[in-house]
mmCIF file of C-alpha atoms (C1' of nucleotides) in Angstrom:
data_model
loop_
_atom_site.group_PDB
_atom_site.id
_atom_site.type_symbol
_atom_site.label_atom_id
_atom_site.label_comp_id
_atom_site.label_asym_id
_atom_site.label_seq_id
_atom_site.Cartn_x
_atom_site.Cartn_y
_atom_site.Cartn_z
ATOM 1 C CA UNK A 1 -37.151 -36.866 -27.856
ATOM 2 C CA UNK A 2 -38.630 -36.533 -24.401
ATOM 3 C CA UNK A 3 -41.705 -34.368 -24.118
ATOM 4 C CA UNK A 4 -43.123 -32.767 -21.001
ATOM 5 C CA UNK A 5 -45.697 -35.467 -20.398
ATOM 6 C CA UNK A 6 -42.920 -38.081 -20.222
ATOM 7 C CA UNK A 7 -41.159 -36.378 -17.374
ATOM 8 C CA UNK A 8 -43.093 -37.265 -14.250
ATOM 9 C CA UNK A 9 -40.842 -39.347 -12.023
ATOM 10 C CA UNK A 10 -42.123 -42.764 -11.036
ATOM 11 C CA UNK A 11 -42.986 -43.060 -7.326
ATOM 12 C CA UNK A 12 -41.339 -45.687 -5.180
ATOM 13 C CA UNK A 13 -44.645 -47.549 -5.008
ATOM 14 C CA UNK A 14 -44.180 -48.335 -8.708
ATOM 15 C CA UNK A 15 -41.369 -50.708 -7.759
ATOM 16 C CA UNK A 16 -42.998 -52.006 -4.580
ATOM 17 C CA UNK A 17 -44.981 -54.654 -6.466
ATOM 18 C CA UNK A 18 -44.345 -58.202 -7.691
ATOM 19 C CA UNK A 19 -41.532 -58.178 -10.198
ATOM 20 C CA UNK A 20 -43.680 -59.868 -12.856
ATOM 21 C CA UNK A 21 -46.005 -56.861 -12.729
ATOM 22 C CA UNK A 22 -43.227 -54.291 -12.754
ATOM 23 C CA UNK A 23 -41.117 -55.774 -15.553
ATOM 24 C CA UNK A 24 -43.572 -55.388 -18.473
ATOM 25 C CA UNK A 25 -44.734 -52.077 -17.013
ATOM 26 C CA UNK A 26 -41.210 -50.681 -17.404
ATOM 27 C CA UNK A 27 -41.313 -51.000 -21.193
ATOM 28 C CA UNK A 28 -41.542 -47.608 -22.879
ATOM 29 C CA UNK A 29 -40.492 -45.757 -19.757
ATOM 30 C CA UNK A 30 -37.518 -43.442 -19.601
ATOM 31 C CA UNK A 31 -34.333 -44.215 -17.690
ATOM 32 C CA UNK A 32 -32.351 -41.048 -16.991
ATOM 33 C CA UNK A 33 -28.630 -41.271 -16.319
ATOM 34 C CA UNK A 34 -26.733 -38.213 -15.120
ATOM 35 C CA UNK A 35 -22.931 -38.093 -15.029
ATOM 36 C CA UNK A 36 -20.420 -35.274 -14.618
ATOM 37 C CA UNK A 37 -20.190 -35.199 -18.421
ATOM 38 C CA UNK A 38 -23.901 -34.822 -19.030
ATOM 39 C CA UNK A 39 -27.275 -36.479 -19.074
ATOM 40 C CA UNK A 40 -28.667 -39.329 -21.148
ATOM 41 C CA UNK A 41 -32.194 -40.703 -21.471
ATOM 42 C CA UNK A 42 -33.100 -44.215 -22.578
ATOM 43 C CA UNK A 43 -36.513 -45.526 -23.592
ATOM 44 C CA UNK A 44 -36.630 -49.087 -22.273
ATOM 45 C CA UNK A 45 -37.532 -51.695 -24.896
ATOM 46 C CA UNK A 46 -36.448 -55.030 -23.362
ATOM 47 C CA UNK A 47 -36.275 -56.307 -19.769
ATOM 48 C CA UNK A 48 -36.140 -59.575 -17.826
ATOM 49 C CA UNK A 49 -37.676 -60.418 -14.441
ATOM 50 C CA UNK A 50 -35.703 -62.293 -11.771
ATOM 51 C CA UNK A 51 -37.975 -63.464 -9.003
ATOM 52 C CA UNK A 52 -35.926 -63.675 -5.845
ATOM 53 C CA UNK A 53 -34.993 -66.834 -4.000
ATOM 54 C CA UNK A 54 -37.631 -69.025 -5.682
ATOM 55 C CA UNK A 55 -36.231 -68.401 -9.169
ATOM 56 C CA UNK A 56 -33.378 -70.739 -10.190
ATOM 57 C CA UNK A 57 -32.193 -68.153 -12.718
ATOM 58 C CA UNK A 58 -31.866 -65.412 -10.122
ATOM 59 C CA UNK A 59 -28.626 -64.368 -8.479
ATOM 60 C CA UNK A 60 -30.588 -64.493 -5.202
ATOM 61 C CA UNK A 61 -31.516 -68.177 -5.653
ATOM 62 C CA UNK A 62 -28.911 -69.405 -3.184
ATOM 63 C CA UNK A 63 -29.446 -66.661 -0.670
ATOM 64 C CA UNK A 64 -27.748 -63.418 0.136
ATOM 65 C CA UNK A 65 -24.107 -62.787 -0.784
ATOM 66 C CA UNK A 66 -21.904 -59.727 -0.973
ATOM 67 C CA UNK A 67 -22.662 -59.385 -4.687
ATOM 68 C CA UNK A 68 -26.448 -59.646 -4.552
ATOM 69 C CA UNK A 69 -27.035 -57.732 -1.304
ATOM 70 C CA UNK A 70 -28.714 -54.844 -3.140
ATOM 71 C CA UNK A 71 -31.432 -57.230 -4.375
ATOM 72 C CA UNK A 72 -32.428 -57.832 -0.748
ATOM 73 C CA UNK A 73 -32.707 -54.116 -0.055
ATOM 74 C CA UNK A 74 -35.645 -51.764 -0.603
ATOM 75 C CA UNK A 75 -37.372 -51.452 -4.011
ATOM 76 C CA UNK A 76 -36.555 -48.549 -6.269
ATOM 77 C CA UNK A 77 -32.798 -49.013 -6.025
ATOM 78 C CA UNK A 78 -30.195 -50.230 -8.511
ATOM 79 C CA UNK A 79 -28.506 -53.639 -8.454
ATOM 80 C CA UNK A 80 -25.373 -53.620 -10.617
ATOM 81 C CA UNK A 81 -23.307 -56.771 -11.097
ATOM 82 C CA UNK A 82 -20.084 -57.526 -12.918
ATOM 83 C CA UNK A 83 -19.974 -60.535 -15.239
ATOM 84 C CA UNK A 84 -17.843 -62.380 -17.787
ATOM 85 C CA UNK A 85 -14.801 -60.609 -16.411
ATOM 86 C CA UNK A 86 -15.500 -57.319 -18.124
ATOM 87 C CA UNK A 87 -19.145 -56.284 -18.255
ATOM 88 C CA UNK A 88 -21.623 -54.623 -15.973
ATOM 89 C CA UNK A 89 -25.400 -55.154 -15.998
ATOM 90 C CA UNK A 90 -28.061 -52.940 -14.416
ATOM 91 C CA UNK A 91 -31.162 -54.120 -12.561
ATOM 92 C CA UNK A 92 -33.916 -52.257 -10.728
ATOM 93 C CA UNK A 93 -34.921 -53.842 -7.416
ATOM 94 C CA UNK A 94 -38.647 -54.638 -7.056
ATOM 95 C CA UNK A 95 -41.131 -56.034 -4.570
ATOM 96 C CA UNK A 96 -41.119 -55.781 -0.816
ATOM 97 C CA UNK A 97 -37.754 -55.393 0.875
ATOM 98 C CA UNK A 98 -36.167 -58.784 1.488
ATOM 99 C CA UNK A 99 -37.829 -60.561 -1.429
ATOM 100 C CA UNK A 100 -34.713 -60.023 -3.556
ATOM 101 C CA UNK A 101 -36.392 -59.606 -6.925
ATOM 102 C CA UNK A 102 -35.260 -57.339 -9.705
ATOM 103 C CA UNK A 103 -35.620 -56.396 -13.367
ATOM 104 C CA UNK A 104 -32.593 -56.680 -15.647
ATOM 105 C CA UNK A 105 -32.579 -53.789 -18.117
ATOM 106 C CA UNK A 106 -31.611 -55.485 -21.381
ATOM 107 C CA UNK A 107 -32.070 -52.878 -24.095
ATOM 108 C CA UNK A 108 -33.374 -49.450 -24.942
ATOM 109 C CA UNK A 109 -33.439 -46.559 -27.367
ATOM 110 C CA UNK A 110 -31.219 -43.598 -26.528
ATOM 111 C CA UNK A 111 -33.621 -40.665 -26.833
ATOM 112 C CA UNK A 112 -31.394 -37.957 -25.362
ATOM 113 C CA UNK A 113 -27.643 -37.569 -25.009
ATOM 114 C CA UNK A 114 -26.821 -39.732 -28.027
ATOM 115 C CA UNK A 115 -23.389 -38.155 -28.456
ATOM 116 C CA UNK A 116 -22.434 -38.859 -24.843
ATOM 117 C CA UNK A 117 -23.685 -42.441 -25.081
ATOM 118 C CA UNK A 118 -21.714 -42.914 -28.282
ATOM 119 C CA UNK A 119 -18.562 -41.664 -26.584
ATOM 120 C CA UNK A 120 -18.907 -44.629 -24.203
ATOM 121 C CA UNK A 121 -19.612 -47.051 -27.088
ATOM 122 C CA UNK A 122 -17.364 -45.822 -29.921
ATOM 123 C CA UNK A 123 -17.585 -49.118 -31.815
ATOM 124 C CA UNK A 124 -21.373 -49.151 -32.088
ATOM 125 C CA UNK A 125 -22.219 -49.087 -35.786
ATOM 126 C CA UNK A 126 -25.688 -47.602 -35.454
ATOM 127 C CA UNK A 127 -27.546 -45.684 -32.788
ATOM 128 C CA UNK A 128 -29.927 -48.635 -32.415
ATOM 129 C CA UNK A 129 -26.964 -50.709 -31.175
ATOM 130 C CA UNK A 130 -25.844 -48.288 -28.473
ATOM 131 C CA UNK A 131 -27.891 -50.068 -25.787
ATOM 132 C CA UNK A 132 -28.858 -53.318 -27.567
ATOM 133 C CA UNK A 133 -28.000 -55.850 -24.849
ATOM 134 C CA UNK A 134 -27.606 -55.516 -21.084
ATOM 135 C CA UNK A 135 -23.848 -54.943 -21.004
ATOM 136 C CA UNK A 136 -24.054 -52.536 -23.930
ATOM 137 C CA UNK A 137 -26.816 -50.665 -22.108
ATOM 138 C CA UNK A 138 -24.679 -50.312 -18.982
ATOM 139 C CA UNK A 139 -21.633 -49.305 -21.023
ATOM 140 C CA UNK A 140 -23.545 -46.704 -23.035
ATOM 141 C CA UNK A 141 -24.866 -45.123 -19.840
ATOM 142 C CA UNK A 142 -21.500 -45.348 -18.019
ATOM 143 C CA UNK A 143 -22.942 -47.607 -15.313
ATOM 144 C CA UNK A 144 -20.640 -49.649 -13.098
ATOM 145 C CA UNK A 145 -20.629 -50.993 -9.554
ATOM 146 C CA UNK A 146 -20.275 -47.474 -8.188
ATOM 147 C CA UNK A 147 -24.044 -47.279 -8.822
ATOM 148 C CA UNK A 148 -24.861 -50.498 -6.980
ATOM 149 C CA UNK A 149 -27.589 -49.719 -4.464
ATOM 150 C CA UNK A 150 -28.291 -46.137 -5.532
ATOM 151 C CA UNK A 151 -31.804 -44.755 -5.292
ATOM 152 C CA UNK A 152 -33.660 -44.330 -8.590
ATOM 153 C CA UNK A 153 -36.684 -42.592 -7.031
ATOM 154 C CA UNK A 154 -35.238 -39.301 -5.836
ATOM 155 C CA UNK A 155 -37.954 -37.114 -7.333
ATOM 156 C CA UNK A 156 -41.455 -37.023 -5.880
ATOM 157 C CA UNK A 157 -44.360 -37.418 -8.261
ATOM 158 C CA UNK A 158 -46.329 -34.269 -8.867
ATOM 159 C CA UNK A 159 -49.056 -34.856 -11.397
ATOM 160 C CA UNK A 160 -49.942 -31.153 -11.383
ATOM 161 C CA UNK A 161 -46.683 -30.211 -13.003
ATOM 162 C CA UNK A 162 -46.744 -30.556 -16.791
ATOM 163 C CA UNK A 163 -43.011 -31.144 -16.737
ATOM 164 C CA UNK A 164 -41.691 -32.311 -13.405
ATOM 165 C CA UNK A 165 -37.965 -31.877 -12.866
ATOM 166 C CA UNK A 166 -35.782 -34.699 -14.013
ATOM 167 C CA UNK A 167 -34.164 -36.819 -11.301
ATOM 168 C CA UNK A 168 -31.528 -35.201 -9.125
ATOM 169 C CA UNK A 169 -29.585 -38.414 -8.640
ATOM 170 C CA UNK A 170 -27.341 -40.360 -10.931
ATOM 171 C CA UNK A 171 -30.197 -42.623 -12.014
ATOM 172 C CA UNK A 172 -33.914 -42.047 -12.311
ATOM 173 C CA UNK A 173 -36.944 -43.495 -14.074
ATOM 174 C CA UNK A 174 -39.626 -41.308 -15.648
ATOM 175 C CA UNK A 175 -43.114 -42.283 -16.761
ATOM 176 C CA UNK A 176 -42.505 -42.244 -20.492
ATOM 177 C CA UNK A 177 -45.176 -43.681 -22.749
ATOM 178 C CA UNK A 178 -45.777 -47.401 -22.172
ATOM 179 C CA UNK A 179 -46.636 -49.336 -25.322
ATOM 180 C CA UNK A 180 -50.092 -50.777 -25.854
ATOM 181 C CA UNK A 181 -50.594 -54.282 -24.534
ATOM 182 C CA UNK A 182 -50.602 -55.687 -28.032
ATOM 183 C CA UNK A 183 -47.072 -54.434 -28.588
ATOM 184 C CA UNK A 184 -45.573 -56.239 -25.574
ATOM 185 C CA UNK A 185 -44.286 -59.766 -26.086
ATOM 186 C CA UNK A 186 -42.772 -62.262 -23.671
ATOM 187 C CA UNK A 187 -40.587 -65.348 -23.925
ATOM 188 C CA UNK A 188 -37.745 -67.263 -22.243
ATOM 189 C CA UNK A 189 -34.902 -65.284 -20.740
ATOM 190 C CA UNK A 190 -31.723 -64.892 -22.754
ATOM 191 C CA UNK A 191 -28.802 -67.043 -21.674
ATOM 192 C CA UNK A 192 -30.661 -68.610 -18.742
ATOM 193 C CA UNK A 193 -30.399 -72.398 -18.638
ATOM 194 C CA UNK A 194 -31.209 -75.220 -16.239
ATOM 195 C CA UNK A 195 -34.269 -75.068 -14.015
ATOM 196 C CA UNK A 196 -34.785 -71.375 -14.691
ATOM 197 C CA UNK A 197 -34.974 -71.754 -18.466
ATOM 198 C CA UNK A 198 -38.711 -72.412 -18.995
ATOM 199 C CA UNK A 199 -40.059 -69.247 -17.416
ATOM 200 C CA UNK A 200 -41.203 -66.686 -20.044
ATOM 201 C CA UNK A 201 -39.983 -63.731 -18.030
ATOM 202 C CA UNK A 202 -38.283 -61.749 -20.808
ATOM 203 C CA UNK A 203 -40.450 -58.873 -22.018
ATOM 204 C CA UNK A 204 -39.884 -56.688 -25.066
ATOM 205 C CA UNK A 205 -41.603 -54.266 -27.416
ATOM 206 C CA UNK A 206 -42.525 -56.010 -30.639
ATOM 207 C CA UNK A 207 -40.681 -54.878 -33.780
ATOM 208 C CA UNK A 208 -38.511 -52.376 -31.952
ATOM 209 C CA UNK A 209 -35.096 -52.163 -33.664
ATOM 210 C CA UNK A 210 -33.218 -51.763 -30.369
ATOM 211 C CA UNK A 211 -34.309 -55.130 -28.899
ATOM 212 C CA UNK A 212 -31.411 -57.573 -28.603
ATOM 213 C CA UNK A 213 -31.445 -60.903 -30.462
ATOM 214 C CA UNK A 214 -32.568 -63.890 -28.359
ATOM 215 C CA UNK A 215 -29.905 -66.467 -27.653
ATOM 216 C CA UNK A 216 -30.599 -69.704 -25.838
ATOM 217 C CA UNK A 217 -28.309 -70.774 -23.031
ATOM 218 C CA UNK A 218 -25.040 -72.123 -24.477
ATOM 219 C CA UNK A 219 -22.784 -74.238 -22.262
ATOM 220 C CA UNK A 220 -19.212 -73.765 -23.402
ATOM 221 C CA UNK A 221 -17.105 -76.137 -21.312
ATOM 222 C CA UNK A 222 -14.860 -78.586 -23.142
ATOM 223 C CA UNK A 223 -16.512 -81.410 -21.225
ATOM 224 C CA UNK A 224 -19.905 -80.410 -22.579
ATOM 225 C CA UNK A 225 -18.539 -79.883 -26.084
ATOM 226 C CA UNK A 226 -17.171 -83.430 -26.049
ATOM 227 C CA UNK A 227 -20.509 -84.737 -24.841
ATOM 228 C CA UNK A 228 -22.379 -83.017 -27.639
ATOM 229 C CA UNK A 229 -19.908 -84.142 -30.295
ATOM 230 C CA UNK A 230 -20.514 -87.795 -29.559
ATOM 231 C "C1'" DC B 1 -25.904 -63.046 -43.552
ATOM 232 C "C1'" DG B 2 -24.118 -66.836 -39.791
ATOM 233 C "C1'" DT B 3 -20.730 -69.301 -36.803
ATOM 234 C "C1'" DG B 4 -16.792 -69.839 -33.534
ATOM 235 C "C1'" DG B 5 -13.426 -68.580 -30.264
ATOM 236 C "C1'" DG B 6 -11.216 -65.279 -27.047
ATOM 237 C "C1'" DA B 7 -11.377 -61.863 -23.416
ATOM 238 C "C1'" DT B 8 -11.164 -61.510 -18.348
ATOM 239 C "C1'" DT B 9 -13.047 -61.473 -13.142
ATOM 240 C "C1'" DT B 10 -16.025 -63.137 -9.767
ATOM 241 C "C1'" DA B 11 -18.599 -66.529 -7.178
ATOM 242 C "C1'" DC B 12 -19.224 -70.826 -5.809
ATOM 243 C "C1'" DT B 13 -18.212 -76.155 -5.877
ATOM 244 C "C1'" DG C 1 -11.732 -75.779 -11.562
ATOM 245 C "C1'" DT C 2 -15.444 -73.902 -14.151
ATOM 246 C "C1'" DA C 3 -19.613 -71.550 -15.375
ATOM 247 C "C1'" DA C 4 -21.414 -67.073 -15.734
ATOM 248 C "C1'" DA C 5 -28.329 -62.768 -16.717
ATOM 249 C "C1'" DT C 6 -21.918 -61.041 -22.593
ATOM 250 C "C1'" DC C 7 -19.724 -58.820 -26.419
ATOM 251 C "C1'" DC C 8 -16.638 -58.348 -30.328
ATOM 252 C "C1'" DC C 9 -13.914 -59.594 -34.112
ATOM 253 C "C1'" DA C 10 -12.365 -62.780 -37.685
ATOM 254 C "C1'" DC C 11 -13.676 -65.609 -41.094
ATOM 255 C "C1'" DG C 12 -16.638 -67.964 -44.561
ATOM 256 C "C1'" DA C 13 -20.768 -67.901 -47.612
#
DNA sequence: CGTGGGATTTACT
DNA sequence: GTAAATCCCACGA
């Protein structure tokens, strides 16, 4: 459940920092998704940092395109991309405008609106699987490209209020309760190969049941399969 | 429990 | 043409 002290909205300055600072700092914080059918809240448990045009694993590595334009925009906005022909993934844009860095939201615990999230993910066996993986997370929260570029910082911080209002927009991020440093782990990013593979820019909360299983990059072309068979 | 293949569009070579 | 920041189901142990 979300208590009053979790509800202060994060200020835009939270995202206007290097992505490698923001990414682990997002763990334990609350993503709020509001749709015409209701509101859901997700405690973030796993994220990955993508560091702009210097990061070979980043969509921005080869410069600006129609798809990645939101990454080049101001921090505190969403970047939603479509992949594998059927899935959406949600990122939060970080750093100074133009640096094109972002945090992929990979997993979380649905702490409010479980029934609504389940209606988007009817095949999920357990609640812990509702948002266990980036495409599952987006599906559970009914996120698609309609949210690409939307502001996630629509509510001003007011530390005097014990329970600040939840975000007015379709997406928002609240303070939540970040885990202690000892509970945060890092390692290589899931499914990222090539030059971007070595960077340990995946961050997760240790022992949390909603964290997705790590999978190394797996080439799947027939040419590569033949190569590996010989 | 683990492994393997199919789905299905977009971006880029 | 082919790989992609993925998921799901079938099948075997």
